[in-house]
Tab-separated table of C-alpha atoms in Angstrom:
chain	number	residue	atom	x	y	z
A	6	UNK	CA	5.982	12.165	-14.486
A	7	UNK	CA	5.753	16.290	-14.080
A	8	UNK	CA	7.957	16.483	-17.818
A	9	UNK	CA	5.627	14.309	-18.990
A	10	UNK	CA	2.099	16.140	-17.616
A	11	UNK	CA	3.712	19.405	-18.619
A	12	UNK	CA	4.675	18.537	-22.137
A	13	UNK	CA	0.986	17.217	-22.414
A	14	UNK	CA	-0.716	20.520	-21.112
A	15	UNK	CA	1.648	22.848	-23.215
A	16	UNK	CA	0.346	20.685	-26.388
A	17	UNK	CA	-3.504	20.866	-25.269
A	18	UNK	CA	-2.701	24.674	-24.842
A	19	UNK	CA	-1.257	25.382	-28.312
A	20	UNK	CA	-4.381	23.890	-29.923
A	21	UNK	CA	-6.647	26.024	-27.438
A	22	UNK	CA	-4.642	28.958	-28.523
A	23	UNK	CA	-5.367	29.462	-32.066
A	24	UNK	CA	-9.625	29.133	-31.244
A	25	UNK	CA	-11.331	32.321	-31.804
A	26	UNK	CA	-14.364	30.863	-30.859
A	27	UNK	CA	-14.922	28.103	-27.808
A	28	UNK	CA	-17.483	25.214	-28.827
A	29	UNK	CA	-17.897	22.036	-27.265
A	30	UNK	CA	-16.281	20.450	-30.365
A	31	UNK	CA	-12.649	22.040	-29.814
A	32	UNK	CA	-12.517	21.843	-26.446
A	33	UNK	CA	-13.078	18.375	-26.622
A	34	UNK	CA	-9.901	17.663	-28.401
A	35	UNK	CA	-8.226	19.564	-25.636
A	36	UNK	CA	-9.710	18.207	-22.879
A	37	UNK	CA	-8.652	14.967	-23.941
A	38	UNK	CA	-5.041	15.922	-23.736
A	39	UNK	CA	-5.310	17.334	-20.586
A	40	UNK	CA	-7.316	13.912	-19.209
A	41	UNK	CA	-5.017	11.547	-20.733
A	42	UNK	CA	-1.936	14.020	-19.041
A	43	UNK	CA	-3.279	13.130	-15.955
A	44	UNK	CA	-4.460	9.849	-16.391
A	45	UNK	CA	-1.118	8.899	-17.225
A	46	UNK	CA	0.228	10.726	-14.312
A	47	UNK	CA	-1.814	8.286	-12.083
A	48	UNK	CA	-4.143	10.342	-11.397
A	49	UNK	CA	-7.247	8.433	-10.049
A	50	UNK	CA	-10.539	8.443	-12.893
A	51	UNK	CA	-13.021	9.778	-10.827
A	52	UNK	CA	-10.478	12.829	-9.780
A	53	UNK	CA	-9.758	13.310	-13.447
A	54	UNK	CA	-13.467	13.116	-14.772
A	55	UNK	CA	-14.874	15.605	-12.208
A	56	UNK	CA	-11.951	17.846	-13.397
A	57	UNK	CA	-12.850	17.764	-16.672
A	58	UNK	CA	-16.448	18.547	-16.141
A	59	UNK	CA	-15.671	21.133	-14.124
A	60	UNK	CA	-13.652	22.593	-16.927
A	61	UNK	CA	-16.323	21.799	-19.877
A	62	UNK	CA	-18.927	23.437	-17.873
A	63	UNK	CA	-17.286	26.661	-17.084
A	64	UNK	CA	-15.632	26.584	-20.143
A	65	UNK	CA	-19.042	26.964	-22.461
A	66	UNK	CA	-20.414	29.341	-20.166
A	67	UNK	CA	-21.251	32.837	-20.060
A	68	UNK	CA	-18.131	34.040	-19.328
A	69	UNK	CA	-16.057	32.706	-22.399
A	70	UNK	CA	-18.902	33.104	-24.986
A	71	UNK	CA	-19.163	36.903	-24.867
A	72	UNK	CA	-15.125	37.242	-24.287
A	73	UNK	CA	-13.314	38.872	-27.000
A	74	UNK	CA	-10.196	36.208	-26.537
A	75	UNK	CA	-11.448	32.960	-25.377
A	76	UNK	CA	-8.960	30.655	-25.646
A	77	UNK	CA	-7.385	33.406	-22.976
A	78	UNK	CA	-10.173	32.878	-20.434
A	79	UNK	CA	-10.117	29.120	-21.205
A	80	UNK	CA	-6.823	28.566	-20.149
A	81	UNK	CA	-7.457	30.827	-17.013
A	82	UNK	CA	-10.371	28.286	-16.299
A	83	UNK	CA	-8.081	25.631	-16.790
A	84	UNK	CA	-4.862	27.021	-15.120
A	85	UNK	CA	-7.726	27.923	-12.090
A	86	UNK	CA	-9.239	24.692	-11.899
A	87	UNK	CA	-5.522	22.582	-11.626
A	88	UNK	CA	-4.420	25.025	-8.670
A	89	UNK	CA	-7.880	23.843	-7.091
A	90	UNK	CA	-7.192	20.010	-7.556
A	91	UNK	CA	-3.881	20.489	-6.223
A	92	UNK	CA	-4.880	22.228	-3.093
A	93	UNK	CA	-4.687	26.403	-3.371
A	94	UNK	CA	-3.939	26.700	0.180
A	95	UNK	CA	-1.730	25.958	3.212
A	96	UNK	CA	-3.340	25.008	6.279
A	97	UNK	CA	-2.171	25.618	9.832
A	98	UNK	CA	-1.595	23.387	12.524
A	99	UNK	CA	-3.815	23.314	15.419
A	100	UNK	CA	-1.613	24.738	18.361
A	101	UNK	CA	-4.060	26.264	20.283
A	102	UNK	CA	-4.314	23.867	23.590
A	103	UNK	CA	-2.602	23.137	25.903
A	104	UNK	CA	-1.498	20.327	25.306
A	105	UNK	CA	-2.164	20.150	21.849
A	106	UNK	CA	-2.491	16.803	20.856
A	107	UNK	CA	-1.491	15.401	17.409
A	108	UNK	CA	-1.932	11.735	16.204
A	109	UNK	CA	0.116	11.283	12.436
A	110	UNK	CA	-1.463	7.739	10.924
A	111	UNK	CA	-0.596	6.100	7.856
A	112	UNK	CA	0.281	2.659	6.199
A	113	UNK	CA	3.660	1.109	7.266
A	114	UNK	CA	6.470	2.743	5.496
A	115	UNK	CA	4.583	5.893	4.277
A	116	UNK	CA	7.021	7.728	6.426
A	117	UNK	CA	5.046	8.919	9.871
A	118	UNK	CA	8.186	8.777	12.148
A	119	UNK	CA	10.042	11.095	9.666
A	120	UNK	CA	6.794	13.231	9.308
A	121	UNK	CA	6.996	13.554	13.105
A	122	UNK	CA	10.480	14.424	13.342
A	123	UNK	CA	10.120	17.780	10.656
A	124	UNK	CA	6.806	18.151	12.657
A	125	UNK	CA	8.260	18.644	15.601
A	126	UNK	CA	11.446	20.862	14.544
A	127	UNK	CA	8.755	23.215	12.787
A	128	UNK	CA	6.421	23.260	15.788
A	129	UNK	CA	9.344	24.306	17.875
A	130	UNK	CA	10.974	27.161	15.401
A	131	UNK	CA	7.745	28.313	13.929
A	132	UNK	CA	5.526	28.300	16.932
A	133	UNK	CA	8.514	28.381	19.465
A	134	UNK	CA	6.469	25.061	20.911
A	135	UNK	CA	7.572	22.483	23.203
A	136	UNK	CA	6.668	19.450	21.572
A	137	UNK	CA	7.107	15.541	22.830
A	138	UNK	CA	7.012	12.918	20.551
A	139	UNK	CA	4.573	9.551	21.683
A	140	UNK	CA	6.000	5.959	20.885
A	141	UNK	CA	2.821	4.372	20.091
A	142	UNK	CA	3.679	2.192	17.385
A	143	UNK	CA	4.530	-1.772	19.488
A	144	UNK	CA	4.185	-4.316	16.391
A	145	UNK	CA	6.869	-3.137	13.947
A	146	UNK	CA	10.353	-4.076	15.036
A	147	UNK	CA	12.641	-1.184	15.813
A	148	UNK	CA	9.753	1.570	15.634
A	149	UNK	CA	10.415	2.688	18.899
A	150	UNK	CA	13.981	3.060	18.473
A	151	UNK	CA	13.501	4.894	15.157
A	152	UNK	CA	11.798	7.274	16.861
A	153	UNK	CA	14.063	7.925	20.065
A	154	UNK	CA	16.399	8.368	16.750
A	155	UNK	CA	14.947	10.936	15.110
A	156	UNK	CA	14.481	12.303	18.418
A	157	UNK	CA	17.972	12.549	19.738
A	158	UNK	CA	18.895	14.487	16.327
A	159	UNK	CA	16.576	16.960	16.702
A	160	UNK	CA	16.865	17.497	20.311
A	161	UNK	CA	12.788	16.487	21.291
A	162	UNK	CA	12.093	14.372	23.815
A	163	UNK	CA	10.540	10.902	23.116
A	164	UNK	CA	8.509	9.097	25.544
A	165	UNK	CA	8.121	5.198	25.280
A	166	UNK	CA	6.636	2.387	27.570
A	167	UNK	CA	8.441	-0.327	25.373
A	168	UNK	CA	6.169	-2.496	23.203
A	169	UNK	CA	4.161	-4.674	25.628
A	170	UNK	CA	1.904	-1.933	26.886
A	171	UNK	CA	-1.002	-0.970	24.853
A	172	UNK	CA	-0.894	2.289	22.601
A	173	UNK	CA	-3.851	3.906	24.461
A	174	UNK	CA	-2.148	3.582	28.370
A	175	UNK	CA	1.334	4.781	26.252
A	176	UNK	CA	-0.668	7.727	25.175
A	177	UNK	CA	-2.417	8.603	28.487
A	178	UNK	CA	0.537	8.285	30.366
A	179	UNK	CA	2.360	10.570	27.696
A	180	UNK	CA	-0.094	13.287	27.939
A	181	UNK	CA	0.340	13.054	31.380
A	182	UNK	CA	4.445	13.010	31.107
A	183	UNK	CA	3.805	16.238	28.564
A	184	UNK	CA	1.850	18.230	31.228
A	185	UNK	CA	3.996	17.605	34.068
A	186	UNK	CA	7.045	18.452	32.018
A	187	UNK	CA	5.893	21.690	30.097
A	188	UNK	CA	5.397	20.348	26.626
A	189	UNK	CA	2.661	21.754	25.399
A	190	UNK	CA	2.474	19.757	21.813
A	191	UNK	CA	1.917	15.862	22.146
A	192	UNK	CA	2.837	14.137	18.814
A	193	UNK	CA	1.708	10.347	18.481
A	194	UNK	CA	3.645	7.999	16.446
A	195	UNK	CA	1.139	5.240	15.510
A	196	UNK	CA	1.134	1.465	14.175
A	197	UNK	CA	0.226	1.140	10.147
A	198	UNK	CA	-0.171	-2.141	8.445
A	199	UNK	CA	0.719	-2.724	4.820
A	200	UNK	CA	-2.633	-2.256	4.079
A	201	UNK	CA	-6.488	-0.770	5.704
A	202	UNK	CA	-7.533	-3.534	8.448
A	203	UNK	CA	-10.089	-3.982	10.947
A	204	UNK	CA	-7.147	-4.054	13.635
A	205	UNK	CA	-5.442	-1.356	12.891
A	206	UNK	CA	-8.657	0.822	12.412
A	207	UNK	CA	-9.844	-0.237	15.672
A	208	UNK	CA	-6.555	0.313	17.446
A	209	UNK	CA	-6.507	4.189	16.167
A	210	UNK	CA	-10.209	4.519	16.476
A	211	UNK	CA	-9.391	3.667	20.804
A	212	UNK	CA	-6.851	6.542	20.439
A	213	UNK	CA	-9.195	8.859	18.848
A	214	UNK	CA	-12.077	8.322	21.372
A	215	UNK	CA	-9.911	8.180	24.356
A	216	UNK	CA	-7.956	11.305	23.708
A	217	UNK	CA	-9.611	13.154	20.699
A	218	UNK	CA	-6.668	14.707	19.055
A	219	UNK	CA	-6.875	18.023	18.201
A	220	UNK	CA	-5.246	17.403	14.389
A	221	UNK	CA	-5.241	13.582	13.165
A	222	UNK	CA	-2.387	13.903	9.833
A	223	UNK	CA	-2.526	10.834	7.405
A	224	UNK	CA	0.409	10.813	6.068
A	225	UNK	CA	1.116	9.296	2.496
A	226	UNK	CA	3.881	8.188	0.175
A	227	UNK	CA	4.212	10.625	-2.695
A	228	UNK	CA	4.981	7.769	-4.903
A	229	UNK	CA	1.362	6.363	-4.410
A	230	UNK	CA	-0.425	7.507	-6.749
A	231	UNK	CA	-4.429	6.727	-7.750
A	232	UNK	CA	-4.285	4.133	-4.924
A	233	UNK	CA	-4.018	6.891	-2.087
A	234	UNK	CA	-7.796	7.617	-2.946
A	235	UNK	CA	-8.130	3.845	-1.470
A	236	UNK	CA	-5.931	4.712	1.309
A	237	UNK	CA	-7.443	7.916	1.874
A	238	UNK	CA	-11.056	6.467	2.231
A	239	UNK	CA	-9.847	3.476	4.354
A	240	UNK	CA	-8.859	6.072	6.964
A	241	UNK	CA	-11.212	8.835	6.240
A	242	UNK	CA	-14.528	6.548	7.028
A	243	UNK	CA	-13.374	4.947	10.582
A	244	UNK	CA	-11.516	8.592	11.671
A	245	UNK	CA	-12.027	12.281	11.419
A	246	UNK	CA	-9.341	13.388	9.708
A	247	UNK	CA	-8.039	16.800	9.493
């Protein structure tokens, strides 16, 4: 999928190249390129329409007209524009409080238990943190194991009720367990579903008003593609995520 998007951009570039003048006509061309590189790399339509605007506006503006090598500023513009789609910067964990509580949700199999175990490990080196992990997820068979797993290899502590307790009194009483035993990071492993529901949703909205985490992750498959604006929104408009 990257071979393909790059092979696509390096064409749209050439023809940008050779302009000595920007108009509306020749970007066109190359804006079509760079919309069907990215449409085919399954990126979602609205994404790659607001993109393209983005670039068409800036593109005939002020800047480029009275340049004395425009294709030169064009492909800054572009080049500029990409690096904001995909996210410039890095953002820090909250690890402020004491404990600092962290709640990782996501659709089954998109990978949260794994999440938490790197999570933890780079809480621990990076932040020299104490962090214990939250076995929240009952309904998926083996989920709690998975995570004492994961656990055990990485030396963190996991702290389970079993699955016939509900998530919120496993989460209080972890909190609890975490401040009596000196971790001061509280990571929550929660249920997912194969898809958005009203059940789930509620479940993790309970968490969220009980305990207010201080960071809630979503955590996606990188394989998703458009659909993770779907997933995204399912979360995004029941939680406050971070």
């Amino acid at each position: 999928m990257f071979e393909n998007l790059s092979d696509r951009l390096e064409s749209a570039m050439k023809k940008i190249k050779g302009y000595g003048v920007i108009t509306e006509d020749n970007i066109s061309d190359v804006l079509r390129e760079v919309r069907l590189a990215l449409l085919e790399a399954d990126v979602n339509y609205q994404v790659v329409k607001e993109f393209t605007n983005n670039v068409k506006e800036k593109a005939l503006g002020e800047e480029v007209r009275k340049s004395l090598k425009p294709s030169e500023v064009f492909l800054k513009i572009l080049k500029d524009e990409l690096l904001n789609l995909l996210g410039e910067g890095t953002s820090e964990i909250e690890t402020k409080k004491n404990p600092t509580i962290l709640m990782l949700v996501g659709l089954q199999g998109s990978g949260k238990t794994t999440t938490i175990g790197k999570l933890g490990n780079l809480l621990r080196k990076k932040y020299n943190k104490k962090p214990l992990f939250v076995a929240c997820d009952i309904y998926r068979p083996a989920a709690i194991k998975q995570l004492e797993v994961v656990g055990k290899q990485i030396d963190i502590p996991v702290f389970q009720m079993g699955d016939k307790i509900s998530p919120v009194q496993i989460a209080k009483e972890g909190i609890k367990h975490a401040r009596e035993n000196g971790n001061n990071v509280v990571i929550i492993d929660t249920a997912g579903r194969l898809h958005v529901d009203e059940e789930l949703m509620n479940e993790l909205k309970s968490l969220n008003e009980e305990f207010n985490p201080d960071e809630i992750l979503l955590v996606l498959d990188s394989m998703i593609g458009q659909d993770a604006i779907n997933v995204i929104n399912g979360f995004n408009d029941k939680l406050p995520l971070t």
